[in-house]
Amino acid sequence: MRIVPDGLYYALGLTLAGIALSFYFPSWLGAPFYLLAGFCLYFFRDPERVAPPGDVLVAPADGKVVAIRETGPGQTRISIFLNIFNVHVNRTPIPGTITDIVYREGKFLVASHEAASTDNEQNTLTVEGNGTRVVCRQIAGLIARRIVCYKKRGDALSAAERIGYIKFGSRVDVLYGPEWETAVKVGDKVSAGTSILAKRASTPEAV
């Protein structure tokens, strides 16, 4: 399975530390480092995903839907909480072009709390395609202290393409307009790139 490079570096460092400790001290002292190395490989796993067909908005992250809220006239926000056992690689909710990326420093509240959407450190990508605009927001959590984004403004994204990841527990919000019909409910577990969050209410005219 593909592993995010950071995971390989962490696992290698922990393994070397375990070997060194076992060399100079009782060998069992290295065991915790080997376990942590194995966990890093597991945490930073990056499985292949195939987007479902059709005009759909897919989950940008693995995790649990913790909130579905109307945030303005005709605008809906779905919030997905990622625990440390979820895949943390994020994917674009729709194919299109990144028209804006805004990074903002903030707090590190527990990512499952509602206040995390507004108060926590976050990176916001706006993706436009096929007559619609969708916002995807990577949000740091209590343990997560680094948001990684692979993309830049102007990049074209294919369906469910990788856009980055967040280290350890975190949250990802998706905001979309009235042209989409929500297809999930609070409590649902979703997978990045494959689970459908919303379906297009109507097909726009070609532009």
Coordinates of C-alpha atoms in Angstrom, one line a residue, residues 9-203:
Y9 CA 10.4 9.1 7.7
Y10 CA 8.8 8.8 11.1
A11 CA 8.8 5.0 11.0
L12 CA 12.5 4.9 10.0
G13 CA 13.5 7.3 12.8
L14 CA 11.5 5.4 15.4
T15 CA 12.9 2.1 14.2
L16 CA 16.5 3.4 14.4
A17 CA 15.9 4.7 17.9
G18 CA 14.5 1.4 18.9
I19 CA 17.5 -0.4 17.5
A20 CA 19.9 1.9 19.2
L21 CA 18.1 1.6 22.6
S22 CA 18.1 -2.2 22.3
F23 CA 21.8 -2.2 21.5
Y24 CA 22.9 -0.3 24.6
F25 CA 20.1 -1.5 27.0
P26 CA 17.8 -4.5 27.5
S27 CA 16.3 -5.3 24.1
W28 CA 12.7 -5.0 25.3
L29 CA 13.2 -1.3 25.7
G30 CA 13.1 -0.9 22.0
A31 CA 9.7 -2.5 21.6
P32 CA 7.6 0.7 22.1
F33 CA 9.6 2.4 19.3
Y34 CA 8.9 -0.5 17.0
L35 CA 5.2 -0.3 17.8
L36 CA 5.1 3.5 17.2
A37 CA 6.9 2.9 13.9
G38 CA 4.3 0.4 12.9
F39 CA 1.5 2.8 13.9
C40 CA 3.1 5.6 11.8
L41 CA 3.0 3.4 8.7
Y42 CA -0.6 2.5 9.5
F43 CA -1.6 6.2 10.1
F44 CA 0.0 7.5 7.0
R45 CA -1.4 4.9 4.7
D46 CA -2.8 6.2 1.4
P47 CA -5.0 3.7 -0.4
E48 CA -6.1 4.1 -4.0
R49 CA -9.7 5.3 -4.4
V50 CA -12.0 5.4 -7.4
A51 CA -14.6 8.2 -7.6
P52 CA -18.2 7.1 -8.2
P53 CA -19.7 8.1 -11.6
G54 CA -22.1 11.0 -12.1
D55 CA -22.4 14.6 -11.1
V56 CA -21.8 14.0 -7.4
L57 CA -19.9 15.7 -4.5
V58 CA -17.7 13.2 -2.7
A59 CA -16.3 13.1 0.8
P60 CA -12.9 14.9 1.0
A61 CA -11.9 12.8 4.0
D62 CA -12.4 9.5 5.8
G63 CA -14.3 9.8 9.1
K64 CA -17.7 10.5 10.7
V65 CA -20.2 13.2 9.7
V66 CA -20.5 15.3 12.9
A67 CA -22.6 18.2 11.6
I68 CA -24.8 19.3 8.7
R69 CA -25.7 22.9 9.0
E70 CA -27.2 25.7 7.0
T71 CA -24.5 28.5 7.2
G72 CA -26.2 31.1 5.0
P73 CA -29.0 31.5 2.4
G74 CA -28.8 28.4 0.3
Q75 CA -25.4 27.3 1.7
T76 CA -24.8 24.0 3.5
R77 CA -21.8 22.9 5.5
I78 CA -21.0 19.2 6.2
S79 CA -18.3 18.6 8.8
I80 CA -16.3 15.3 9.0
F81 CA -14.3 14.3 12.0
L82 CA -11.2 12.2 11.5
N83 CA -9.9 10.1 14.5
I84 CA -6.4 8.8 14.6
F85 CA -7.4 5.5 13.0
N86 CA -8.9 7.1 9.8
V87 CA -6.9 7.6 6.6
H88 CA -5.9 11.2 6.8
V89 CA -5.2 11.9 3.1
N90 CA -7.7 14.5 1.8
R91 CA -9.3 14.5 -1.7
T92 CA -11.1 17.1 -3.8
P93 CA -14.9 16.9 -3.4
I94 CA -15.5 17.7 -7.0
P95 CA -13.3 17.9 -10.2
G96 CA -12.5 21.4 -11.3
T97 CA -10.0 24.2 -10.9
I98 CA -8.7 25.6 -7.6
T99 CA -9.7 29.3 -7.7
D100 CA -8.5 30.2 -4.2
I101 CA -6.5 28.9 -1.3
V102 CA -6.5 30.7 2.1
Y103 CA -4.4 29.5 5.1
R104 CA -5.3 30.9 8.5
E105 CA -3.7 30.4 11.8
G106 CA -5.9 29.6 14.8
K107 CA -6.5 27.5 17.9
F108 CA -6.2 23.7 18.3
L109 CA -9.6 22.9 19.8
V110 CA -10.9 19.3 19.8
A111 CA -11.8 18.9 16.1
S112 CA -15.2 17.2 16.8
H113 CA -16.5 20.4 18.5
E114 CA -18.5 22.9 16.5
A115 CA -16.2 25.8 17.3
A116 CA -13.3 24.1 15.5
S117 CA -14.9 25.1 12.2
T118 CA -14.4 28.8 12.9
D119 CA -11.6 29.0 15.5
N120 CA -9.0 26.4 14.6
E121 CA -6.1 26.6 12.3
Q122 CA -7.3 25.9 8.8
N123 CA -6.6 25.8 5.1
T124 CA -9.5 26.6 2.8
L125 CA -9.6 25.6 -0.9
T126 CA -12.2 26.8 -3.3
V127 CA -12.9 24.5 -6.3
E128 CA -14.9 25.5 -9.3
G129 CA -16.1 23.2 -12.1
N130 CA -19.2 22.4 -14.2
G131 CA -21.0 25.5 -13.1
T132 CA -20.6 25.0 -9.4
R133 CA -18.4 26.2 -6.6
V134 CA -17.5 24.0 -3.6
V135 CA -15.3 25.0 -0.6
C136 CA -13.1 22.3 1.1
R137 CA -11.6 23.3 4.5
Q138 CA -8.8 21.3 6.1
I139 CA -8.9 22.0 9.9
A140 CA -6.3 21.1 12.5
G141 CA -7.4 19.5 15.8
L142 CA -6.2 19.1 19.3
I143 CA -3.4 16.8 18.3
A144 CA -3.0 17.7 14.7
R145 CA -0.4 20.5 14.4
R146 CA 0.3 20.6 10.7
I147 CA -1.9 20.9 7.6
V148 CA -0.3 19.8 4.4
C149 CA -1.7 21.0 1.0
Y150 CA -0.2 19.6 -2.2
K151 CA -2.0 22.0 -4.5
K152 CA -1.8 25.7 -5.5
R153 CA -4.2 28.2 -7.0
G154 CA -5.0 27.5 -10.6
D155 CA -4.4 23.7 -10.4
A156 CA -6.9 21.5 -12.3
L157 CA -8.2 18.6 -10.3
S158 CA -9.6 15.3 -11.5
A159 CA -12.4 13.5 -9.6
A160 CA -11.3 12.5 -6.0
E161 CA -7.7 13.7 -6.6
R162 CA -5.4 13.9 -3.6
I163 CA -5.1 17.5 -2.3
G164 CA -3.2 17.0 0.9
Y165 CA -3.5 15.6 4.5
I166 CA -3.6 16.6 8.1
K167 CA -1.4 15.0 10.7
F168 CA -3.3 13.1 13.4
G169 CA -6.9 13.8 14.6
S170 CA -8.5 16.6 12.5
R171 CA -11.6 17.8 10.7
V172 CA -12.6 18.6 7.2
D173 CA -15.6 20.9 6.3
V174 CA -17.3 21.0 2.9
L175 CA -19.5 24.0 1.9
Y176 CA -21.8 24.0 -1.1
G177 CA -24.8 25.8 -2.6
P178 CA -28.4 25.0 -3.3
E179 CA -27.6 23.3 -6.6
W180 CA -26.7 20.2 -4.5
E181 CA -28.9 17.9 -2.5
T182 CA -27.4 16.4 0.6
A183 CA -27.2 12.6 0.6
V184 CA -25.8 11.9 4.1
K185 CA -26.9 12.4 7.7
V186 CA -25.1 13.1 10.9
G187 CA -23.5 10.0 12.3
D188 CA -22.7 8.5 8.9
K189 CA -19.2 7.1 8.3
V190 CA -17.7 8.2 5.0
S191 CA -14.6 7.5 2.9
A192 CA -12.6 10.1 1.0
G193 CA -13.2 10.0 -2.8
T194 CA -15.8 7.3 -2.7
S195 CA -18.7 8.3 -0.4
I196 CA -21.3 10.6 -1.9
L197 CA -22.1 13.6 0.3
A198 CA -24.4 15.3 -2.1
K199 CA -25.9 14.9 -5.6
R200 CA -26.6 17.6 -8.2
A201 CA -30.1 18.8 -8.0
S202 CA -30.1 19.8 -11.7
T203 CA -27.6 19.8 -14.5

